[in-house]
Amino acid sequence: YWGESMFYEYDRMGAVQYARRWALDRNPRFQDYEEWGGNCTNYISQCVNAGGVPMDPYGGNVMKKWYWYSDKNRTPSWTGAQPFFEYFTGNNNDDTDNFGVYAAEADYDELELGDVVQLIKDGKAYHTMIITRILLDGDEVYDYLISQNTYDLLDYPLSLKVGERRYLKIFGYYK
């Protein structure tokens, strides 16, 4: 990828609208990986892509790319929870502006609509979810509601999810 990159804001509402539409169903434009270990990260990639983040075919190797053109032409980062995390946190940082997503690991209280939550075990992600509502008590976050595939949930309280978590904040993307 050559040329000047521009930074674009992540369309959080676009991602959330997509997430809400497909949380309990499957978009027929994409393969459903329910029978092959689950559809969770495939669904989250679709949500983030609907928020404007472009597919990224430009990295130096397959682990530095993020796309799904067909079942036979896709990256591990599109459908796998740990490769998704590695791509999203490794693609850009404060002083790069090449192409694709700019995201970083975040704290619980920094999350916004359209940000991503993963369940982890032994430091590796095994499940990916998206924040689709935020419950406030005054100005304080009371709970986040997440949506996910495999098993399908729409606006489920994050506080009821069991397991160690990590949080991904999506700032935007370069294009």
PDB file of C-alpha atoms in Angstrom:
ATOM      1  CA  TYR A   1       0.000   0.000   0.000  1.00  0.00           C
ATOM      2  CA  TRP A   2       1.488   3.325  -1.083  1.00  0.00           C
ATOM      3  CA  GLY A   3       0.566   6.936  -0.555  1.00  0.00           C
ATOM      4  CA  GLU A   4      -0.703   9.222   2.161  1.00  0.00           C
ATOM      5  CA  SER A   5      -3.055   7.602   4.638  1.00  0.00           C
ATOM      6  CA  MET A   6      -5.979   9.436   6.183  1.00  0.00           C
ATOM      7  CA  PHE A   7      -7.366   8.633   9.639  1.00  0.00           C
ATOM      8  CA  TYR A   8     -11.099   7.941   9.895  1.00  0.00           C
ATOM      9  CA  GLU A   9     -13.281   7.613  12.971  1.00  0.00           C
ATOM     10  CA  TYR A  10     -14.785   4.216  13.711  1.00  0.00           C
ATOM     11  CA  ASP A  11     -18.530   4.259  12.992  1.00  0.00           C
ATOM     12  CA  ARG A  12     -19.609   2.828  16.340  1.00  0.00           C
ATOM     13  CA  MET A  13     -23.313   3.037  15.544  1.00  0.00           C
ATOM     14  CA  GLY A  14     -22.795   1.289  12.198  1.00  0.00           C
ATOM     15  CA  ALA A  15     -20.982  -1.554  13.971  1.00  0.00           C
ATOM     16  CA  VAL A  16     -23.654  -1.777  16.687  1.00  0.00           C
ATOM     17  CA  GLN A  17     -26.542  -1.726  14.199  1.00  0.00           C
ATOM     18  CA  TYR A  18     -24.921  -4.582  12.274  1.00  0.00           C
ATOM     19  CA  ALA A  19     -24.229  -6.450  15.532  1.00  0.00           C
ATOM     20  CA  ARG A  20     -27.855  -6.126  16.620  1.00  0.00           C
ATOM     21  CA  ARG A  21     -29.142  -7.223  13.197  1.00  0.00           C
ATOM     22  CA  TRP A  22     -27.011 -10.399  13.011  1.00  0.00           C
ATOM     23  CA  ALA A  23     -26.566 -11.430  16.684  1.00  0.00           C
ATOM     24  CA  LEU A  24     -29.345 -14.021  16.507  1.00  0.00           C
ATOM     25  CA  ASP A  25     -28.959 -14.859  12.812  1.00  0.00           C
ATOM     26  CA  ARG A  26     -26.242 -15.187  10.142  1.00  0.00           C
ATOM     27  CA  ASN A  27     -25.456 -12.908   7.219  1.00  0.00           C
ATOM     28  CA  PRO A  28     -25.671 -15.209   4.167  1.00  0.00           C
ATOM     29  CA  ARG A  29     -22.851 -13.242   2.454  1.00  0.00           C
ATOM     30  CA  PHE A  30     -20.377 -14.919   4.852  1.00  0.00           C
ATOM     31  CA  GLN A  31     -19.591 -18.517   5.743  1.00  0.00           C
ATOM     32  CA  ASP A  32     -21.035 -19.649   9.084  1.00  0.00           C
ATOM     33  CA  TYR A  33     -18.333 -21.367  11.199  1.00  0.00           C
ATOM     34  CA  GLU A  34     -20.738 -22.674  13.849  1.00  0.00           C
ATOM     35  CA  GLU A  35     -19.771 -26.297  13.071  1.00  0.00           C
ATOM     36  CA  TRP A  36     -16.013 -25.558  12.947  1.00  0.00           C
ATOM     37  CA  GLY A  37     -15.281 -24.203  16.410  1.00  0.00           C
ATOM     38  CA  GLY A  38     -17.743 -21.324  16.411  1.00  0.00           C
ATOM     39  CA  ASN A  39     -18.736 -18.174  14.565  1.00  0.00           C
ATOM     40  CA  CYS A  40     -17.924 -15.608  17.269  1.00  0.00           C
ATOM     41  CA  THR A  41     -14.883 -13.864  15.782  1.00  0.00           C
ATOM     42  CA  ASN A  42     -16.208 -14.069  12.205  1.00  0.00           C
ATOM     43  CA  TYR A  43     -19.309 -12.219  13.445  1.00  0.00           C
ATOM     44  CA  ILE A  44     -17.238  -9.585  15.305  1.00  0.00           C
ATOM     45  CA  SER A  45     -15.052  -9.015  12.231  1.00  0.00           C
ATOM     46  CA  GLN A  46     -18.220  -8.426  10.201  1.00  0.00           C
ATOM     47  CA  CYS A  47     -19.460  -5.937  12.837  1.00  0.00           C
ATOM     48  CA  VAL A  48     -16.173  -3.995  12.883  1.00  0.00           C
ATOM     49  CA  ASN A  49     -16.084  -3.987   9.072  1.00  0.00           C
ATOM     50  CA  ALA A  50     -19.654  -2.595   9.089  1.00  0.00           C
ATOM     51  CA  GLY A  51     -18.260   0.180  11.321  1.00  0.00           C
ATOM     52  CA  GLY A  52     -16.080   1.264   8.416  1.00  0.00           C
ATOM     53  CA  VAL A  53     -12.846  -0.563   9.203  1.00  0.00           C
ATOM     54  CA  PRO A  54     -11.623  -1.791   5.811  1.00  0.00           C
ATOM     55  CA  MET A  55     -10.408  -5.297   5.087  1.00  0.00           C
ATOM     56  CA  ASP A  56      -6.607  -5.231   5.070  1.00  0.00           C
ATOM     57  CA  PRO A  57      -4.815  -7.313   2.401  1.00  0.00           C
ATOM     58  CA  TYR A  58      -1.521  -5.363   2.721  1.00  0.00           C
ATOM     59  CA  GLY A  59       0.512  -6.833   5.587  1.00  0.00           C
ATOM     60  CA  GLY A  60       3.877  -8.531   5.104  1.00  0.00           C
ATOM     61  CA  ASN A  61       2.448 -11.949   5.988  1.00  0.00           C
ATOM     62  CA  VAL A  62      -0.947 -13.524   6.578  1.00  0.00           C
ATOM     63  CA  MET A  63      -0.889 -12.687  10.312  1.00  0.00           C
ATOM     64  CA  LYS A  64      -0.559  -8.975   9.482  1.00  0.00           C
ATOM     65  CA  LYS A  65      -3.658  -8.993   7.250  1.00  0.00           C
ATOM     66  CA  TRP A  66      -7.389  -9.036   8.027  1.00  0.00           C
ATOM     67  CA  TYR A  67      -9.942 -10.010   5.387  1.00  0.00           C
ATOM     68  CA  TRP A  68     -12.657 -12.427   4.310  1.00  0.00           C
ATOM     69  CA  TYR A  69     -13.372 -12.725   0.581  1.00  0.00           C
ATOM     70  CA  SER A  70     -14.589 -16.339   0.738  1.00  0.00           C
ATOM     71  CA  ASP A  71     -14.200 -19.393   2.947  1.00  0.00           C
ATOM     72  CA  LYS A  72     -11.081 -20.342   0.963  1.00  0.00           C
ATOM     73  CA  ASN A  73      -9.705 -16.776   0.826  1.00  0.00           C
ATOM     74  CA  ARG A  74      -9.599 -15.387   4.365  1.00  0.00           C
ATOM     75  CA  THR A  75      -7.124 -14.665   7.143  1.00  0.00           C
ATOM     76  CA  PRO A  76      -6.913 -16.363  10.558  1.00  0.00           C
ATOM     77  CA  SER A  77      -7.395 -12.888  12.089  1.00  0.00           C
ATOM     78  CA  TRP A  78     -10.906 -12.646  10.575  1.00  0.00           C
ATOM     79  CA  THR A  79     -12.218 -15.850  12.164  1.00  0.00           C
ATOM     80  CA  GLY A  80      -9.856 -16.752  15.041  1.00  0.00           C
ATOM     81  CA  ALA A  81     -10.061 -15.024  18.437  1.00  0.00           C
ATOM     82  CA  GLN A  82      -6.318 -14.901  19.245  1.00  0.00           C
ATOM     83  CA  PRO A  83      -5.166 -13.958  15.699  1.00  0.00           C
ATOM     84  CA  PHE A  84      -7.888 -11.227  15.721  1.00  0.00           C
ATOM     85  CA  PHE A  85      -6.392  -9.787  18.929  1.00  0.00           C
ATOM     86  CA  GLU A  86      -2.840  -9.942  17.573  1.00  0.00           C
ATOM     87  CA  TYR A  87      -3.814  -8.219  14.325  1.00  0.00           C
ATOM     88  CA  PHE A  88      -5.963  -5.554  16.010  1.00  0.00           C
ATOM     89  CA  THR A  89      -3.340  -4.613  18.603  1.00  0.00           C
ATOM     90  CA  GLY A  90      -0.352  -4.935  16.246  1.00  0.00           C
ATOM     91  CA  ASN A  91      -1.573  -3.250  13.060  1.00  0.00           C
ATOM     92  CA  ASN A  92      -1.136   0.419  13.991  1.00  0.00           C
ATOM     93  CA  ASN A  93      -0.028   2.431  17.005  1.00  0.00           C
ATOM     94  CA  ASP A  94       0.435   6.083  17.959  1.00  0.00           C
ATOM     95  CA  ASP A  95       3.110   6.725  15.349  1.00  0.00           C
ATOM     96  CA  THR A  96       2.061   4.608  12.373  1.00  0.00           C
ATOM     97  CA  ASP A  97      -0.549   5.396   9.782  1.00  0.00           C
ATOM     98  CA  ASN A  98      -0.275   2.763   7.082  1.00  0.00           C
ATOM     99  CA  PHE A  99      -3.619   1.051   6.488  1.00  0.00           C
ATOM    100  CA  GLY A 100      -6.470  -0.568   8.354  1.00  0.00           C
ATOM    101  CA  VAL A 101      -7.543  -0.650  11.964  1.00  0.00           C
ATOM    102  CA  TYR A 102      -6.029   1.343  14.829  1.00  0.00           C
ATOM    103  CA  ALA A 103      -6.979  -0.345  18.105  1.00  0.00           C
ATOM    104  CA  ALA A 104      -5.383  -1.095  21.458  1.00  0.00           C
ATOM    105  CA  GLU A 105      -5.951  -3.076  24.608  1.00  0.00           C
ATOM    106  CA  ALA A 106      -7.947  -0.931  27.027  1.00  0.00           C
ATOM    107  CA  ASP A 107      -9.284  -0.795  30.570  1.00  0.00           C
ATOM    108  CA  TYR A 108     -12.840  -1.775  31.457  1.00  0.00           C
ATOM    109  CA  ASP A 109     -13.951   1.804  32.116  1.00  0.00           C
ATOM    110  CA  GLU A 110     -12.632   3.102  28.751  1.00  0.00           C
ATOM    111  CA  LEU A 111     -14.990   1.029  26.622  1.00  0.00           C
ATOM    112  CA  GLU A 112     -17.589   2.463  24.252  1.00  0.00           C
ATOM    113  CA  LEU A 113     -20.258   1.067  21.974  1.00  0.00           C
ATOM    114  CA  GLY A 114     -18.705  -1.090  19.254  1.00  0.00           C
ATOM    115  CA  ASP A 115     -15.611  -1.963  21.286  1.00  0.00           C
ATOM    116  CA  VAL A 116     -14.620  -5.605  21.670  1.00  0.00           C
ATOM    117  CA  VAL A 117     -14.402  -7.912  24.679  1.00  0.00           C
ATOM    118  CA  GLN A 118     -12.601 -11.243  24.617  1.00  0.00           C
ATOM    119  CA  LEU A 119     -12.580 -14.141  27.033  1.00  0.00           C
ATOM    120  CA  ILE A 120      -9.072 -15.467  27.600  1.00  0.00           C
ATOM    121  CA  LYS A 121      -7.452 -18.502  29.161  1.00  0.00           C
ATOM    122  CA  ASP A 122      -3.699 -18.762  29.738  1.00  0.00           C
ATOM    123  CA  GLY A 123      -3.247 -15.431  27.925  1.00  0.00           C
ATOM    124  CA  LYS A 124      -4.961 -16.573  24.724  1.00  0.00           C
ATOM    125  CA  ALA A 125      -8.368 -15.450  23.504  1.00  0.00           C
ATOM    126  CA  TYR A 126     -10.977 -18.120  22.864  1.00  0.00           C
ATOM    127  CA  HIS A 127     -14.144 -16.004  22.499  1.00  0.00           C
ATOM    128  CA  THR A 128     -14.970 -12.567  21.056  1.00  0.00           C
ATOM    129  CA  MET A 129     -17.944 -10.267  21.803  1.00  0.00           C
ATOM    130  CA  ILE A 130     -19.020  -6.699  20.970  1.00  0.00           C
ATOM    131  CA  ILE A 131     -20.510  -4.017  23.233  1.00  0.00           C
ATOM    132  CA  THR A 132     -23.989  -3.128  21.965  1.00  0.00           C
ATOM    133  CA  ARG A 133     -25.372  -1.186  24.952  1.00  0.00           C
ATOM    134  CA  ILE A 134     -24.001   0.557  28.032  1.00  0.00           C
ATOM    135  CA  LEU A 135     -25.952   0.676  31.274  1.00  0.00           C
ATOM    136  CA  LEU A 136     -25.184   3.743  33.369  1.00  0.00           C
ATOM    137  CA  ASP A 137     -25.822   4.565  36.997  1.00  0.00           C
ATOM    138  CA  GLY A 138     -25.508   8.335  36.837  1.00  0.00           C
ATOM    139  CA  ASP A 139     -22.169   8.885  35.079  1.00  0.00           C
ATOM    140  CA  GLU A 140     -20.750   5.512  36.120  1.00  0.00           C
ATOM    141  CA  VAL A 141     -20.868   2.386  33.977  1.00  0.00           C
ATOM    142  CA  TYR A 142     -23.167  -0.072  35.721  1.00  0.00           C
ATOM    143  CA  ASP A 143     -22.703  -2.816  33.119  1.00  0.00           C
ATOM    144  CA  TYR A 144     -22.022  -3.363  29.437  1.00  0.00           C
ATOM    145  CA  LEU A 145     -24.382  -5.407  27.307  1.00  0.00           C
ATOM    146  CA  ILE A 146     -22.669  -7.575  24.718  1.00  0.00           C
ATOM    147  CA  SER A 147     -23.824  -9.369  21.610  1.00  0.00           C
ATOM    148  CA  GLN A 148     -22.198 -12.489  20.192  1.00  0.00           C
ATOM    149  CA  ASN A 149     -22.516 -15.542  17.958  1.00  0.00           C
ATOM    150  CA  THR A 150     -21.934 -19.118  19.139  1.00  0.00           C
ATOM    151  CA  TYR A 151     -23.985 -19.287  21.227  1.00  0.00           C
ATOM    152  CA  ASP A 152     -26.060 -16.364  20.038  1.00  0.00           C
ATOM    153  CA  LEU A 153     -26.805 -13.530  22.453  1.00  0.00           C
ATOM    154  CA  LEU A 154     -28.244 -10.038  21.970  1.00  0.00           C
ATOM    155  CA  ASP A 155     -27.638  -7.402  24.688  1.00  0.00           C
ATOM    156  CA  TYR A 156     -26.482  -9.869  27.333  1.00  0.00           C
ATOM    157  CA  PRO A 157     -24.970  -8.467  30.577  1.00  0.00           C
ATOM    158  CA  LEU A 158     -21.181  -8.710  30.451  1.00  0.00           C
ATOM    159  CA  SER A 159     -21.216  -9.058  34.255  1.00  0.00           C
ATOM    160  CA  LEU A 160     -22.813 -12.498  33.815  1.00  0.00           C
ATOM    161  CA  LYS A 161     -20.035 -13.789  31.519  1.00  0.00           C
ATOM    162  CA  VAL A 162     -17.688 -16.120  33.382  1.00  0.00           C
ATOM    163  CA  GLY A 163     -13.960 -16.065  32.758  1.00  0.00           C
ATOM    164  CA  GLU A 164     -10.959 -13.783  32.449  1.00  0.00           C
ATOM    165  CA  ARG A 165     -11.473 -10.905  30.008  1.00  0.00           C
ATOM    166  CA  ARG A 166      -9.540  -8.430  27.971  1.00  0.00           C
ATOM    167  CA  TYR A 167     -10.851  -5.327  26.260  1.00  0.00           C
ATOM    168  CA  LEU A 168     -10.091  -3.847  22.850  1.00  0.00           C
ATOM    169  CA  LYS A 169     -10.765  -0.213  22.062  1.00  0.00           C
ATOM    170  CA  ILE A 170     -11.118   0.618  18.381  1.00  0.00           C
ATOM    171  CA  PHE A 171     -10.043   4.186  17.686  1.00  0.00           C
ATOM    172  CA  GLY A 172     -10.565   4.188  13.942  1.00  0.00           C
ATOM    173  CA  TYR A 173      -8.691   3.236  10.815  1.00  0.00           C
ATOM    174  CA  TYR A 174      -6.331   4.454   8.144  1.00  0.00           C
ATOM    175  CA  LYS A 175      -7.283   4.331   4.481  1.00  0.00           C
TER     176      LYS A 175
END
